[in-house]
PDB file of C-alpha atoms and ligand atoms in Angstrom:
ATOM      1  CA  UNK A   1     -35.151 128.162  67.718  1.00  0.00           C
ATOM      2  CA  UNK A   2     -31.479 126.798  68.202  1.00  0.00           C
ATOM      3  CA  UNK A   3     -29.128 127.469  65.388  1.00  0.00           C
ATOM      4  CA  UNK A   4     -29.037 124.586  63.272  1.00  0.00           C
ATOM      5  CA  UNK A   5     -25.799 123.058  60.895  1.00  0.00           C
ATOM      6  CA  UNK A   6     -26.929 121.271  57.575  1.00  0.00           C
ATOM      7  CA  UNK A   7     -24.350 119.655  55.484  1.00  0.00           C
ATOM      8  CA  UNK A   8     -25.026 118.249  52.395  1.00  0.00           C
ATOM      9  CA  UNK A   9     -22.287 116.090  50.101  1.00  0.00           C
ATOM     10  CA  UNK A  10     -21.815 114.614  47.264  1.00  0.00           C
ATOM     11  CA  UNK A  11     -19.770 113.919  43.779  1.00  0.00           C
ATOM     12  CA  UNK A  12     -19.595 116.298  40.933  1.00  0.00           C
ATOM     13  CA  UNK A  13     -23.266 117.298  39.350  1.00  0.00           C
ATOM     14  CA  UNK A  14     -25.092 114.823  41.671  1.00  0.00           C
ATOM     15  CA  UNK A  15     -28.113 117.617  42.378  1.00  0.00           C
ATOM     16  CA  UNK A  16     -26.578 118.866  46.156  1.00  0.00           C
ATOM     17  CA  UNK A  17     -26.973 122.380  44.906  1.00  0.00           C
ATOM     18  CA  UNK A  18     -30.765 122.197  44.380  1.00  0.00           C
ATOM     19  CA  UNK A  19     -31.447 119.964  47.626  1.00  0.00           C
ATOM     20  CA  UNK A  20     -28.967 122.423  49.586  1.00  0.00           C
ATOM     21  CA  UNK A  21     -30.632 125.623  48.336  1.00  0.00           C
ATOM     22  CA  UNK A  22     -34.387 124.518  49.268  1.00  0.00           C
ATOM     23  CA  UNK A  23     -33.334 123.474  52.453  1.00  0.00           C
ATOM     24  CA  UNK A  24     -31.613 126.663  53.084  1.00  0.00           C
ATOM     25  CA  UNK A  25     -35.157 128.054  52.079  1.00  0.00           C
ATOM     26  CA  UNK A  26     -37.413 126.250  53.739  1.00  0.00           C
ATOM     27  CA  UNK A  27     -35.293 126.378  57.367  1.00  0.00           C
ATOM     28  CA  UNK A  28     -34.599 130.204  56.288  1.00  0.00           C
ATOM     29  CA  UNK A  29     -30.932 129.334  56.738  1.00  0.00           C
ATOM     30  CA  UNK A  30     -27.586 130.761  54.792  1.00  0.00           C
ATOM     31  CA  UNK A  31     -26.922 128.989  52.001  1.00  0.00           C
ATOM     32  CA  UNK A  32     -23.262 128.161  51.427  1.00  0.00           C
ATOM     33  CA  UNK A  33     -21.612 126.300  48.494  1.00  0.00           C
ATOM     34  CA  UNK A  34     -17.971 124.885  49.577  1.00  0.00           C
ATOM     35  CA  UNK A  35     -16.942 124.000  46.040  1.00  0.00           C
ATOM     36  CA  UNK A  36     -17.057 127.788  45.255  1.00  0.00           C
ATOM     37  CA  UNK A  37     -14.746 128.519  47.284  1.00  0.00           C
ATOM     38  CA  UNK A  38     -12.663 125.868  45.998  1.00  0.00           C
ATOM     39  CA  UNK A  39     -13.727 126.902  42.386  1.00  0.00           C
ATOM     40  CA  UNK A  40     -12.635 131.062  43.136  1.00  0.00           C
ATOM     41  CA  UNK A  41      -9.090 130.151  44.925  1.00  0.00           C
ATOM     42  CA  UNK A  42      -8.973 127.941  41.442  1.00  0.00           C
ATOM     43  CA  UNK A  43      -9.744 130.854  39.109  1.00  0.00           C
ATOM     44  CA  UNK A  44      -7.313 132.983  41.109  1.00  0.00           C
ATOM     45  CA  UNK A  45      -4.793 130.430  40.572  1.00  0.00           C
ATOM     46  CA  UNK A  46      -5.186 129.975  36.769  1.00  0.00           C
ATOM     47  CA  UNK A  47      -5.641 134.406  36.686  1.00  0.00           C
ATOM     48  CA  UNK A  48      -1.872 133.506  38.028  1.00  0.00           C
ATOM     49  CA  UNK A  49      -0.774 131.418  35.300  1.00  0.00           C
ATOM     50  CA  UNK A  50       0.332 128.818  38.081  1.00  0.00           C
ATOM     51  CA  UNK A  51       0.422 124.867  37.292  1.00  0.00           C
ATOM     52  CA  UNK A  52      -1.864 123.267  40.282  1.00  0.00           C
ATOM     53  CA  UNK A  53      -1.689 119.927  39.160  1.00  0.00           C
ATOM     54  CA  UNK A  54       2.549 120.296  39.717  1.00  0.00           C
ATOM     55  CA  UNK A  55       3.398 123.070  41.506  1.00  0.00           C
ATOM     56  CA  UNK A  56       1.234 123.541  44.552  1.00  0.00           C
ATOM     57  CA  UNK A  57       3.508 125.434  46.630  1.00  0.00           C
ATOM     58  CA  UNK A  58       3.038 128.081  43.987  1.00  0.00           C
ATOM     59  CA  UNK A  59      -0.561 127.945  44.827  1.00  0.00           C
ATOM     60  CA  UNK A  60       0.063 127.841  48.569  1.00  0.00           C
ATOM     61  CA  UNK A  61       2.051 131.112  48.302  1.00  0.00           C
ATOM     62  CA  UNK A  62      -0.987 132.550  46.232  1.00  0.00           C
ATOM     63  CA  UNK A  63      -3.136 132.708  49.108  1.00  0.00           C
ATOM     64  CA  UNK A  64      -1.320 135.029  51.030  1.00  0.00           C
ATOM     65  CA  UNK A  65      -2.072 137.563  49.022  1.00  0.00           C
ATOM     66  CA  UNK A  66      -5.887 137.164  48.328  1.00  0.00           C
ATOM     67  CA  UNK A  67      -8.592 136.909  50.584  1.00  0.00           C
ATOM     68  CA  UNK A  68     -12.010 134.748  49.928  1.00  0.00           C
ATOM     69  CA  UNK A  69     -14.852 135.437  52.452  1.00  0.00           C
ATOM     70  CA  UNK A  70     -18.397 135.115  52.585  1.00  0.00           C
ATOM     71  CA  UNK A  71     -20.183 138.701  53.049  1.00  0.00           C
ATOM     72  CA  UNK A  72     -23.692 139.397  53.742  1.00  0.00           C
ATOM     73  CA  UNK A  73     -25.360 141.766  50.894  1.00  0.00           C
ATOM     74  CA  UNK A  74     -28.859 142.412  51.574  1.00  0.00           C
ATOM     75  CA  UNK A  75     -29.204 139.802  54.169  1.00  0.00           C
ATOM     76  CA  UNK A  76     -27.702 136.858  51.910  1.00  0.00           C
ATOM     77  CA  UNK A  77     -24.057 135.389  51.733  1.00  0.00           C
ATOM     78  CA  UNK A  78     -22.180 136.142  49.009  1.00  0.00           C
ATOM     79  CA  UNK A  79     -18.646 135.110  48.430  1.00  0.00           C
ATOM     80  CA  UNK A  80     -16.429 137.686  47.767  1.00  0.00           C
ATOM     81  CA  UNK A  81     -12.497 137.449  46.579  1.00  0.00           C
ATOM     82  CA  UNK A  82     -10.826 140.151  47.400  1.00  0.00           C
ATOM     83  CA  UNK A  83     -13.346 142.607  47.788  1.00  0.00           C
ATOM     84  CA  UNK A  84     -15.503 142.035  44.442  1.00  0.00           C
ATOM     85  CA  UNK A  85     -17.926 139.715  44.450  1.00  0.00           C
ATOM     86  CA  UNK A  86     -17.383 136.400  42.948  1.00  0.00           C
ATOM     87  CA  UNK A  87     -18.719 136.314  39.618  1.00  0.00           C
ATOM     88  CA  UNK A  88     -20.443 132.603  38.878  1.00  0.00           C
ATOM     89  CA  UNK A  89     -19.388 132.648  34.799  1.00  0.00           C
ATOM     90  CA  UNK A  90     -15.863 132.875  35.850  1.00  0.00           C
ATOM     91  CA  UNK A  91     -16.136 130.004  38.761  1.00  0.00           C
ATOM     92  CA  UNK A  92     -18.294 127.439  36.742  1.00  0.00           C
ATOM     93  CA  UNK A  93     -16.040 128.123  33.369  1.00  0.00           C
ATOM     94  CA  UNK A  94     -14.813 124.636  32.362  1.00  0.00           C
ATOM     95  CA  UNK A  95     -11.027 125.314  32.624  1.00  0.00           C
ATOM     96  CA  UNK A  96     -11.704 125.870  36.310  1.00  0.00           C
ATOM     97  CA  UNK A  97     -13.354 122.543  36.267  1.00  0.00           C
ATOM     98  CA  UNK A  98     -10.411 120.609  34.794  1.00  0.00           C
ATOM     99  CA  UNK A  99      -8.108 121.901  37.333  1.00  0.00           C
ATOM    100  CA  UNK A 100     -10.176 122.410  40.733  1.00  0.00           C
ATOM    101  CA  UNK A 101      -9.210 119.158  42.016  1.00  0.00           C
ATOM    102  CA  UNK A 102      -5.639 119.743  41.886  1.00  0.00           C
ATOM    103  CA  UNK A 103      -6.298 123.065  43.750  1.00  0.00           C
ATOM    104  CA  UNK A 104      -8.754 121.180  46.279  1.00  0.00           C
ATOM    105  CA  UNK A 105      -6.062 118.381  46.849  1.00  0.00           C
ATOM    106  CA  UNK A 106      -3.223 120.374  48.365  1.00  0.00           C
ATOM    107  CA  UNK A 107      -3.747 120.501  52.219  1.00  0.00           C
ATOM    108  CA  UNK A 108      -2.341 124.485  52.516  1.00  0.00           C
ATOM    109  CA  UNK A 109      -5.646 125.042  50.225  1.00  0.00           C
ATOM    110  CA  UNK A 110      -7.733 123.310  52.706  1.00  0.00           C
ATOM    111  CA  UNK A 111      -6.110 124.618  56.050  1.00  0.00           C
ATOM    112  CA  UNK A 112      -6.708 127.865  54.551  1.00  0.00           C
ATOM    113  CA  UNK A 113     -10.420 127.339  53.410  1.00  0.00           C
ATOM    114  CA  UNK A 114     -11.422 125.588  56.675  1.00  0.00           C
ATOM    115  CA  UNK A 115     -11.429 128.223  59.020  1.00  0.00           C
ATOM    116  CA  UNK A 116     -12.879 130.800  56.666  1.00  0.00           C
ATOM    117  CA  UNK A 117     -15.613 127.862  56.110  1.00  0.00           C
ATOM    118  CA  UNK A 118     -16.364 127.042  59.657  1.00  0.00           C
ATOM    119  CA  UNK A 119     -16.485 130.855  60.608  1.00  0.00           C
ATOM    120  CA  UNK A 120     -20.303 131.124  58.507  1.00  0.00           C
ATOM    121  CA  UNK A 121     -21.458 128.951  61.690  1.00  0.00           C
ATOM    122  CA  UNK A 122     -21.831 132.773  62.909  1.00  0.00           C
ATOM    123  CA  UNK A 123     -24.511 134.072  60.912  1.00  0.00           C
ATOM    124  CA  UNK A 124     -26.863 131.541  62.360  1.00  0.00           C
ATOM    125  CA  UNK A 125     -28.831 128.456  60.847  1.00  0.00           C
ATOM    126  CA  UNK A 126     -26.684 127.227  58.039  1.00  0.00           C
ATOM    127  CA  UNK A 127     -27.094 124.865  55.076  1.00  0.00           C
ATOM    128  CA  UNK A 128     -23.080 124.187  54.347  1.00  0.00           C
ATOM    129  CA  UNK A 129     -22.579 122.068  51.051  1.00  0.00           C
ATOM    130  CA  UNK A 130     -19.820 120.274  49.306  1.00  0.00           C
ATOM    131  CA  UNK A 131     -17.317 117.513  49.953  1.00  0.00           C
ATOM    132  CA  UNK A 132     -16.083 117.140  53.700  1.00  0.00           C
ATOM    133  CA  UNK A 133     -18.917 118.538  55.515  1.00  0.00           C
ATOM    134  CA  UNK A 134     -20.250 116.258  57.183  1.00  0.00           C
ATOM    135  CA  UNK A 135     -16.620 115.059  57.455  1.00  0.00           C
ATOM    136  CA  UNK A 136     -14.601 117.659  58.456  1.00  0.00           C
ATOM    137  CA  UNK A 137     -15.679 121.153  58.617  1.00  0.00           C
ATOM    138  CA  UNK A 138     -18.846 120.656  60.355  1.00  0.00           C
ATOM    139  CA  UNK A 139     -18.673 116.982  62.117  1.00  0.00           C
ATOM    140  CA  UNK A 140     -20.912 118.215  64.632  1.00  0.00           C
ATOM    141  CA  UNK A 141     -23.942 118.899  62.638  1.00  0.00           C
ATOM    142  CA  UNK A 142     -27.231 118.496  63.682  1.00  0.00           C
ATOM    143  CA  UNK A 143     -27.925 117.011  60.321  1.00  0.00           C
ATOM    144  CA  UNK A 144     -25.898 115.641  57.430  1.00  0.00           C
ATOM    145  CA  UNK A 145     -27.000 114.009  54.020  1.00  0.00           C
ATOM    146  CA  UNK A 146     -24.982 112.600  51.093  1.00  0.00           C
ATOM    147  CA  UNK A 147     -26.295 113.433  47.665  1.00  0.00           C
ATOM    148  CA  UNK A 148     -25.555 111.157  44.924  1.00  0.00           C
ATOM    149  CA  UNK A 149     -27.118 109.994  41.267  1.00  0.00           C
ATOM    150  CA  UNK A 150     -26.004 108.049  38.529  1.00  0.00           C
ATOM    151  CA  UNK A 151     -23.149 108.560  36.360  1.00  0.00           C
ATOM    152  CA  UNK A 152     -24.892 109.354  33.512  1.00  0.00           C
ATOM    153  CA  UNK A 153     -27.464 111.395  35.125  1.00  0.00           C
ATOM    154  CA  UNK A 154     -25.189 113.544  36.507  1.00  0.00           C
ATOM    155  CA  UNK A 155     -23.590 113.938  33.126  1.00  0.00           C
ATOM    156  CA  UNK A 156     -26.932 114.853  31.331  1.00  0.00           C
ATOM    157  CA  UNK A 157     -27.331 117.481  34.043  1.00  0.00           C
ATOM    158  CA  UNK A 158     -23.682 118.754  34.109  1.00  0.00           C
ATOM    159  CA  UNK A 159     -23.701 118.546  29.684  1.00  0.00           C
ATOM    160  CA  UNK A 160     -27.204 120.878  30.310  1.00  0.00           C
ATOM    161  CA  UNK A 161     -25.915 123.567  32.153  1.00  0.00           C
ATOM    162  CA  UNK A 162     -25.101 126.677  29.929  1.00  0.00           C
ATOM    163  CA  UNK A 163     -21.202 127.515  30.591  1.00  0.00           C
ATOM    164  CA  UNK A 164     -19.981 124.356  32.444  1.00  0.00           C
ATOM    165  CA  UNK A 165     -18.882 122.952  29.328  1.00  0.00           C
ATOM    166  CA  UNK A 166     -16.313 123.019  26.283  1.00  0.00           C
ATOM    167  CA  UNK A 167     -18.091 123.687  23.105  1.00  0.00           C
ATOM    168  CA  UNK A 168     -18.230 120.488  20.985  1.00  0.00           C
ATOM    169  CA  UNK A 169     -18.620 118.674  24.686  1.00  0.00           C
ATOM    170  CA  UNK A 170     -20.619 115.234  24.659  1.00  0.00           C
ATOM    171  CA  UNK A 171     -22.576 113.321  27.205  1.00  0.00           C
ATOM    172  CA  UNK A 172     -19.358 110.719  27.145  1.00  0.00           C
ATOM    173  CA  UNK A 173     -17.035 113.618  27.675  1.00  0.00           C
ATOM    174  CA  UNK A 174     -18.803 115.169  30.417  1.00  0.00           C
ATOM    175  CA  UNK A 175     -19.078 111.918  32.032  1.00  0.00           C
ATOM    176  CA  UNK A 176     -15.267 111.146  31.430  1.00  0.00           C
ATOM    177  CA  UNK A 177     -14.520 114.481  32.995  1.00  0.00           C
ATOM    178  CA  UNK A 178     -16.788 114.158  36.412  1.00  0.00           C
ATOM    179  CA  UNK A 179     -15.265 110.988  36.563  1.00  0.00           C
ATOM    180  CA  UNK A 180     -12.067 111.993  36.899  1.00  0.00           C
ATOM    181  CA  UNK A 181     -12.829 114.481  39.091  1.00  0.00           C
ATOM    182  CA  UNK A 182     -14.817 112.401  41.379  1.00  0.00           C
ATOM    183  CA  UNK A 183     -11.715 110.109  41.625  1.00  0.00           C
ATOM    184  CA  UNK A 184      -9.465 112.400  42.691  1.00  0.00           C
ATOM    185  CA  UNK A 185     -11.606 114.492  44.942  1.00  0.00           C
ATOM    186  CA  UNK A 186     -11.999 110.500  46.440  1.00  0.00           C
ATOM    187  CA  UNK A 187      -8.327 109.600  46.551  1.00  0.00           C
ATOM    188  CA  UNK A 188      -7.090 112.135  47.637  1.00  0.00           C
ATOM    189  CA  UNK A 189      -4.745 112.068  51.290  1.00  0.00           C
ATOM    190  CA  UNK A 190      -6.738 115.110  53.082  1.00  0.00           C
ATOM    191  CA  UNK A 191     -10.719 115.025  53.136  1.00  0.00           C
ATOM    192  CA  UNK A 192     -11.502 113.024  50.855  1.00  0.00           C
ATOM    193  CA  UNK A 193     -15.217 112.711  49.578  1.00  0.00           C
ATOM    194  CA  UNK A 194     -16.629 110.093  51.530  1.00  0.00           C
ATOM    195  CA  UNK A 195     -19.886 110.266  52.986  1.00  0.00           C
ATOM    196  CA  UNK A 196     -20.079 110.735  57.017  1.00  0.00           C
ATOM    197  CA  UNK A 197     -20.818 107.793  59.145  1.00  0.00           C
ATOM    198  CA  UNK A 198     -24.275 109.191  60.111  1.00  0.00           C
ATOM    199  CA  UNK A 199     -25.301 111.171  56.685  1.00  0.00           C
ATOM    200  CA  UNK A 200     -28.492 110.173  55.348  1.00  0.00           C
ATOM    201  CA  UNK A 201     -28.226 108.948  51.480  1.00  0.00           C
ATOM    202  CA  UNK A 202     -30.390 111.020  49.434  1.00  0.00           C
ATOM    203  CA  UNK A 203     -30.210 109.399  45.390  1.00  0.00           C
ATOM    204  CA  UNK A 204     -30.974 112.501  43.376  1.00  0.00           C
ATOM    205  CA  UNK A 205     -32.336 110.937  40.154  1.00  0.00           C
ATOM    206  CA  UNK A 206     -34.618 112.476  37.474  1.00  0.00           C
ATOM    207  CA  UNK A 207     -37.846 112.605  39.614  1.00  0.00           C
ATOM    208  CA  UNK A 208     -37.073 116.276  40.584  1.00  0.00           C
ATOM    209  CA  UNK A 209     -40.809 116.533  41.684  1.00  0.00           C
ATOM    210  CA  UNK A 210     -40.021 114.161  44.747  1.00  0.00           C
ATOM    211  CA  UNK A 211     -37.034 117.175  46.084  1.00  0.00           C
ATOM    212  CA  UNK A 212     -40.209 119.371  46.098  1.00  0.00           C
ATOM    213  CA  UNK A 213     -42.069 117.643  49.096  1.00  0.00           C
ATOM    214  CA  UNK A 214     -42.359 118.700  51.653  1.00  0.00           C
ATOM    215  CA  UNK A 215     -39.046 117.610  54.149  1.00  0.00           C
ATOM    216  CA  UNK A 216     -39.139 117.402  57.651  1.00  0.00           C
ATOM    217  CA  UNK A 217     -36.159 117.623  58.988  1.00  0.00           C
TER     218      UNK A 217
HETATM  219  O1  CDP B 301     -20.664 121.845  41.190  1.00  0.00           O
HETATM  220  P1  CDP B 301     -19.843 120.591  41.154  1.00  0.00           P
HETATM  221  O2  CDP B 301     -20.573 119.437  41.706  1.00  0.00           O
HETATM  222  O3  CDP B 301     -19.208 120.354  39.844  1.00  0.00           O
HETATM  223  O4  CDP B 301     -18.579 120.799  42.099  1.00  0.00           O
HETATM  224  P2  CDP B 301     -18.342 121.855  43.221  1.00  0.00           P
HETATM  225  O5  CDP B 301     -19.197 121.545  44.397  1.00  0.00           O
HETATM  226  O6  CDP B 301     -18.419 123.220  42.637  1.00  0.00           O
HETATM  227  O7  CDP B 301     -16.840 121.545  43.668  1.00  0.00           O
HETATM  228  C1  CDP B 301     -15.757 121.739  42.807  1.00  0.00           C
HETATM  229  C2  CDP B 301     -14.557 121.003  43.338  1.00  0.00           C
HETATM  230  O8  CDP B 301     -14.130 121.602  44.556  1.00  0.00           O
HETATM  231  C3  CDP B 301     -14.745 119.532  43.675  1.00  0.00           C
HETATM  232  O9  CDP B 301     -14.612 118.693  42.550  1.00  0.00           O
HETATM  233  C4  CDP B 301     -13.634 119.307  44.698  1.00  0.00           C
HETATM  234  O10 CDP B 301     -12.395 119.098  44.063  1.00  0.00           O
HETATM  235  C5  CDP B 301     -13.577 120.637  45.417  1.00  0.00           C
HETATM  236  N1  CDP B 301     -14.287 120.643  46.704  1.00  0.00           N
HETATM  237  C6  CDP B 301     -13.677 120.036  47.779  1.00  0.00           C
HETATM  238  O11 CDP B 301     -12.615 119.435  47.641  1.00  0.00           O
HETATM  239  N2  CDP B 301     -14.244 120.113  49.023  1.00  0.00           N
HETATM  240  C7  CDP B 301     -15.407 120.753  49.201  1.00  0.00           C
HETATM  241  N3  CDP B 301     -15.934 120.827  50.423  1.00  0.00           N
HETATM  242  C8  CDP B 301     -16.066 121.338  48.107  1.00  0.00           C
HETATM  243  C9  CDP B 301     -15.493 121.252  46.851  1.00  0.00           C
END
C-alpha cells in the first residue's frame, strides 16, 4: 500500500496525542509528536539560561550547536537531542511549558525544525502531529484532522497529568496557562495554529470510548 501522511492539530491538551497515537497504530504508521520537538529545542534553551520570550537570536544561535532528530530504536521513532534520547520528564516539565511558545514563535526555530520534520516522510506511513501540519509541513497530506475540546476539558486533562504541572496548580490556573499558550501559538506571524482548509474537525470531549471505534480512514 502507498505511503500515507496523517496530520493531526490542535490547541494545547485538546486529546491529539491519543487520537494521533491510535491512528499511528491502527495504519501501523510512525508516530511523530511536533510539539516535542518544539518542547526539547525549549529545554535546551532554558539548560542555556537564555531568555526566549526577549532574546531569540540567542536561541537562534543555540541551534547551531545541537542537533534534534528522530531515530529509529527497535523499529520506532524516537527523538533524540544530541545523541541521547529525549527524556519525556524533562520535555513535559512545566517551566518548559511556560516558555515553549516563545521558542515556537521565532521563525529561525521553525526554519530549523521544518526540514528535520518533513524528512520522517522517509520512514514510510506517517501519523505527524502538532500545530502547522496540515498547514505547513505536510500540506500535501492524504489526510488531515483538527483536534479540539473545551477549555475546561482540556484543563481537567492537562491539571491530571502527573508532571505537567506546578505543585499547588488549579483547574483555573491550568486553564489560564493553556490559554495563553493557545493565544500565542494563534497570533503568532509564522504558522500559526489554524486548522487547514480541508482538515476534518474531530471535538475530543470526555466520551473517550467513541476514539476507540473503529476509524476508517
Ligand atoms: O502537549 P501540548 O498540547 O501541551 O503541546 P505540544 O503539542 O507539546 O506543543 C508544545 C508547544 O510547541 C505548542 O504550544 C506550540 O507553541 C509549539 N508547537 C508549534 O508551534 N508547532 C507545532 N507543530 C507543534 C508544537
Amino acid at each position: 500500500m502507498a505511503h500515507r501522511q496523517i496530520a493531526i492539530d490542535g490547541p494545547a491538551a485538546s486529546g491529539k496525542s491519543t487520537v494521533a497515537k491510535l491512528v499511528a497504530q491502527r495504519l501501523g504508521g510512525f508516530y511523530i509528536n511536533t510539539g516535542d520537538m518544539y518542547r526539547a529545542v525549549t529545554r535546551a534553551v532554558l539548560d542555556a539560561g537564555i531568555d526566549a520570550e526577549n532574546d531569540p537570536e540567542a536561541v537562534v544561535a543555540l541551534l547551531a550547536s545541537i542537533d534534534l532528530r528522530y531515530w529509529l530504536v527497535d523499529g520506532v521513532p524516537v527523538l533524540h537531542l544530541d545523541d541521547a534520547p529525549v527524556v519525556q520528564d524533562s520535555i513535559r516539565a512545566p517551566e518548559v511549558a511556560r516558555v515553549v511558545s516563545y521558542v515556537a514563535r521565532i521563525a529561525g526555530v521553525r526554519d530549523w525544525l521544518r526540514e528535520r520534520q518533513r524528512e520522517t516522510r522517509a520512514l514510510g506511513t506517517i501519523v505527524m502531529e502538532g500545530r502547522d501540519i496540515g498547514t505547513v509541513i505536510l500540506p500535501d497530506a492524504s489526510h488531515k484532522f483538527y483536534v479540539t475540546a473545551s477549555p475546561l476539558v482540556r484543563a481537567r486533562r492537562r491539571l491530571a497529568q502527573a508532571g505537567e504541572v506546578v505543585d499547588g496548580a488549579t483547574l483555573a490556573s491550568v486553564a489560564a496557562e493553556i490559554a495563553e499558550r493557545d493565544r500565542i501559538d494563534s497570533t503568532r506571524a509564522v504558522a500559526p495554529l489554524r486548522p487547514a482548509e480541508d482538515a476534518i474537525h474531530i471535538r475530543s470531549e470526555e466520551h473517550t470510548s467513541e476514539l476507540q471505534s473503529p476509524n476508517t480512514i
